[in-house]
mmCIF file of C-alpha atoms in Angstrom:
data_model
loop_
_atom_site.group_PDB
_atom_site.id
_atom_site.type_symbol
_atom_site.label_atom_id
_atom_site.label_comp_id
_atom_site.label_asym_id
_atom_site.label_seq_id
_atom_site.Cartn_x
_atom_site.Cartn_y
_atom_site.Cartn_z
ATOM 1 C CA MET A 1 42.207 5.793 58.798
ATOM 2 C CA ASN A 2 43.596 2.579 61.090
ATOM 3 C CA HIS A 3 45.725 0.626 58.756
ATOM 4 C CA LYS A 4 47.460 -2.133 61.900
ATOM 5 C CA SER A 5 44.247 -3.458 62.442
ATOM 6 C CA THR A 6 43.027 -7.178 61.681
ATOM 7 C CA PHE A 7 41.087 -6.285 59.246
ATOM 8 C CA SER A 8 41.842 -3.435 57.126
ATOM 9 C CA ILE A 9 40.478 -3.263 53.593
ATOM 10 C CA TYR A 10 43.598 -0.846 52.888
ATOM 11 C CA ARG A 11 45.845 -4.082 53.850
ATOM 12 C CA ILE A 12 43.063 -6.132 51.328
ATOM 13 C CA PHE A 13 44.162 -3.982 48.619
ATOM 14 C CA ARG A 14 47.686 -3.616 49.447
ATOM 15 C CA SER A 15 47.306 -7.562 49.646
ATOM 16 C CA ILE A 16 45.882 -7.457 45.949
ATOM 17 C CA SER A 17 48.135 -4.688 44.874
ATOM 18 C CA PHE A 18 50.769 -6.940 45.554
ATOM 19 C CA ALA A 19 49.336 -9.821 43.822
ATOM 20 C CA VAL A 20 48.027 -8.219 39.667
ATOM 21 C CA ARG A 21 52.375 -6.770 39.751
ATOM 22 C CA GLY A 22 53.381 -9.967 40.576
ATOM 23 C CA LEU A 23 50.904 -11.332 37.349
ATOM 24 C CA THR A 24 52.355 -8.929 34.803
ATOM 25 C CA TYR A 25 55.383 -9.513 35.803
ATOM 26 C CA MET A 26 55.185 -12.994 35.108
ATOM 27 C CA PHE A 27 52.476 -12.274 31.361
ATOM 28 C CA LYS A 28 55.833 -9.306 30.557
ATOM 29 C CA ASN A 29 58.188 -12.057 31.187
ATOM 30 C CA GLU A 30 57.604 -14.735 30.569
ATOM 31 C CA ARG A 31 56.994 -16.759 27.258
ATOM 32 C CA ASN A 32 55.386 -19.469 28.645
ATOM 33 C CA ALA A 33 52.932 -17.670 31.168
ATOM 34 C CA ARG A 34 51.859 -16.020 27.414
ATOM 35 C CA ILE A 35 51.146 -18.820 25.939
ATOM 36 C CA HIS A 36 49.293 -20.478 28.520
ATOM 37 C CA PHE A 37 46.683 -17.260 29.133
ATOM 38 C CA THR A 38 46.639 -17.054 25.070
ATOM 39 C CA ILE A 39 45.335 -20.757 25.543
ATOM 40 C CA ALA A 40 43.102 -19.525 28.603
ATOM 41 C CA ILE A 41 41.278 -17.191 26.367
ATOM 42 C CA ILE A 42 40.438 -19.306 23.157
ATOM 43 C CA SER A 43 39.020 -22.486 26.338
ATOM 44 C CA ILE A 44 37.109 -19.721 27.688
ATOM 45 C CA ILE A 45 35.703 -18.818 24.350
ATOM 46 C CA LEU A 46 35.367 -22.500 22.898
ATOM 47 C CA CYS A 47 33.051 -22.891 26.462
ATOM 48 C CA ILE A 48 30.567 -19.546 25.512
ATOM 49 C CA ILE A 49 30.828 -21.159 22.043
ATOM 50 C CA LEU A 50 30.108 -24.464 22.867
ATOM 51 C CA ASP A 51 27.373 -24.096 25.737
ATOM 52 C CA LEU A 52 28.450 -26.320 28.317
ATOM 53 C CA ASN A 53 27.438 -26.751 31.599
ATOM 54 C CA ILE A 54 28.249 -25.090 34.822
ATOM 55 C CA TYR A 55 30.319 -28.313 36.344
ATOM 56 C CA GLU A 56 32.380 -28.525 32.439
ATOM 57 C CA TRP A 57 32.621 -24.410 32.908
ATOM 58 C CA LEU A 58 33.779 -26.124 36.762
ATOM 59 C CA PHE A 59 36.993 -27.869 35.118
ATOM 60 C CA ILE A 60 38.448 -25.852 32.447
ATOM 61 C CA LEU A 61 38.710 -23.209 34.461
ATOM 62 C CA SER A 62 39.662 -25.201 37.393
ATOM 63 C CA ALA A 63 42.436 -26.145 35.068
ATOM 64 C CA ILE A 64 43.228 -23.249 33.703
ATOM 65 C CA ALA A 65 43.284 -21.692 37.192
ATOM 66 C CA LEU A 66 45.588 -25.089 38.015
ATOM 67 C CA VAL A 67 48.157 -24.198 35.616
ATOM 68 C CA ILE A 68 48.374 -19.802 36.121
ATOM 69 C CA ALA A 69 49.482 -20.903 39.406
ATOM 70 C CA ALA A 70 52.357 -23.303 39.086
ATOM 71 C CA GLU A 71 53.257 -21.693 36.197
ATOM 72 C CA LEU A 72 53.681 -18.381 38.751
ATOM 73 C CA PHE A 73 54.944 -20.700 41.231
ATOM 74 C CA ASN A 74 57.925 -21.880 39.149
ATOM 75 C CA THR A 75 58.474 -18.091 37.938
ATOM 76 C CA ALA A 76 59.188 -18.109 42.003
ATOM 77 C CA ILE A 77 61.650 -21.135 41.982
ATOM 78 C CA GLU A 78 63.295 -20.015 39.091
ATOM 79 C CA LYS A 79 64.090 -16.510 39.865
ATOM 80 C CA LEU A 80 65.007 -17.642 43.444
ATOM 81 C CA CYS A 81 67.143 -20.300 42.008
ATOM 82 C CA ASN A 82 68.927 -17.144 39.968
ATOM 83 C CA HIS A 83 68.742 -14.518 42.491
ATOM 84 C CA ILE A 84 71.403 -17.511 44.961
ATOM 85 C CA THR A 85 74.187 -18.035 42.196
ATOM 86 C CA LYS A 86 73.826 -17.560 38.518
ATOM 87 C CA GLU A 87 77.025 -19.909 38.217
ATOM 88 C CA ARG A 88 76.353 -23.679 36.878
ATOM 89 C CA ASN A 89 75.017 -25.795 39.825
ATOM 90 C CA ASN A 90 74.499 -29.298 39.155
ATOM 91 C CA ASP A 91 71.672 -29.110 42.422
ATOM 92 C CA ILE A 92 69.849 -24.947 41.181
ATOM 93 C CA LYS A 93 69.398 -26.831 37.651
ATOM 94 C CA ILE A 94 67.422 -29.939 39.729
ATOM 95 C CA ILE A 95 65.731 -27.511 41.819
ATOM 96 C CA LYS A 96 64.125 -26.053 37.968
ATOM 97 C CA ASP A 97 64.011 -28.842 36.868
ATOM 98 C CA LEU A 98 61.233 -30.162 38.695
ATOM 99 C CA SER A 99 59.499 -27.090 39.304
ATOM 100 C CA ALA A 100 59.740 -27.082 35.891
ATOM 101 C CA ALA A 101 58.528 -30.913 35.781
ATOM 102 C CA GLY A 102 55.274 -29.424 38.391
ATOM 103 C CA VAL A 103 53.827 -27.429 35.181
ATOM 104 C CA LEU A 104 54.250 -29.402 33.176
ATOM 105 C CA ILE A 105 51.849 -32.257 34.952
ATOM 106 C CA CYS A 106 49.591 -29.298 35.007
ATOM 107 C CA ALA A 107 49.079 -28.673 32.024
ATOM 108 C CA LEU A 108 49.374 -32.205 30.670
ATOM 109 C CA TYR A 109 46.136 -32.415 33.260
ATOM 110 C CA ALA A 110 44.897 -29.101 32.093
ATOM 111 C CA LEU A 111 45.055 -30.693 27.932
ATOM 112 C CA ILE A 112 43.600 -34.221 28.963
ATOM 113 C CA ALA A 113 40.464 -32.038 31.026
ATOM 114 C CA GLY A 114 39.478 -30.268 28.010
ATOM 115 C CA LEU A 115 39.769 -32.811 24.999
ATOM 116 C CA LEU A 116 37.742 -35.242 26.887
ATOM 117 C CA ILE A 117 35.030 -32.103 27.767
ATOM 118 C CA PHE A 118 35.744 -30.224 24.389
ATOM 119 C CA ILE A 119 35.968 -32.757 21.884
ATOM 120 C CA PRO A 120 32.698 -34.877 21.710
ATOM 121 C CA ARG A 121 31.230 -31.122 21.949
ATOM 122 C CA ILE A 122 33.370 -30.330 18.905
ATOM 123 C CA TRP A 123 31.650 -33.764 17.837
ATOM 124 C CA GLU A 124 28.733 -33.067 18.597
ATOM 125 C CA LEU A 125 28.525 -29.156 16.257
ATOM 126 C CA PHE A 126 29.997 -31.272 12.565
ATOM 127 C CA SER A 127 27.628 -35.023 12.662
#
């Protein structure tokens, strides 16, 4: 099999395996990622229980993807910064703080979107 062709199933699966390895690393080593993942699972269960429409599902799934992607980028940036220097460095601190702020913004968006979608549906259940 020629692994150097422009389109190769082997190369696609290899790339996917690298990505899965990155996800696995993050979930094993990053507490906040596990928290986000747990909230994502709870949100998906709520989507099923509350029988959300396709647009509500899209907002919830987009918010989940946004937070997980932000957490992945944040983890990568933190790892890179730690590789550059282990010593206290104000520029590295600012970079890490900015990266963490990106995750926070995404998580706040997800929280607000979730509340706007779930609260009225839950309210209907108890009314």
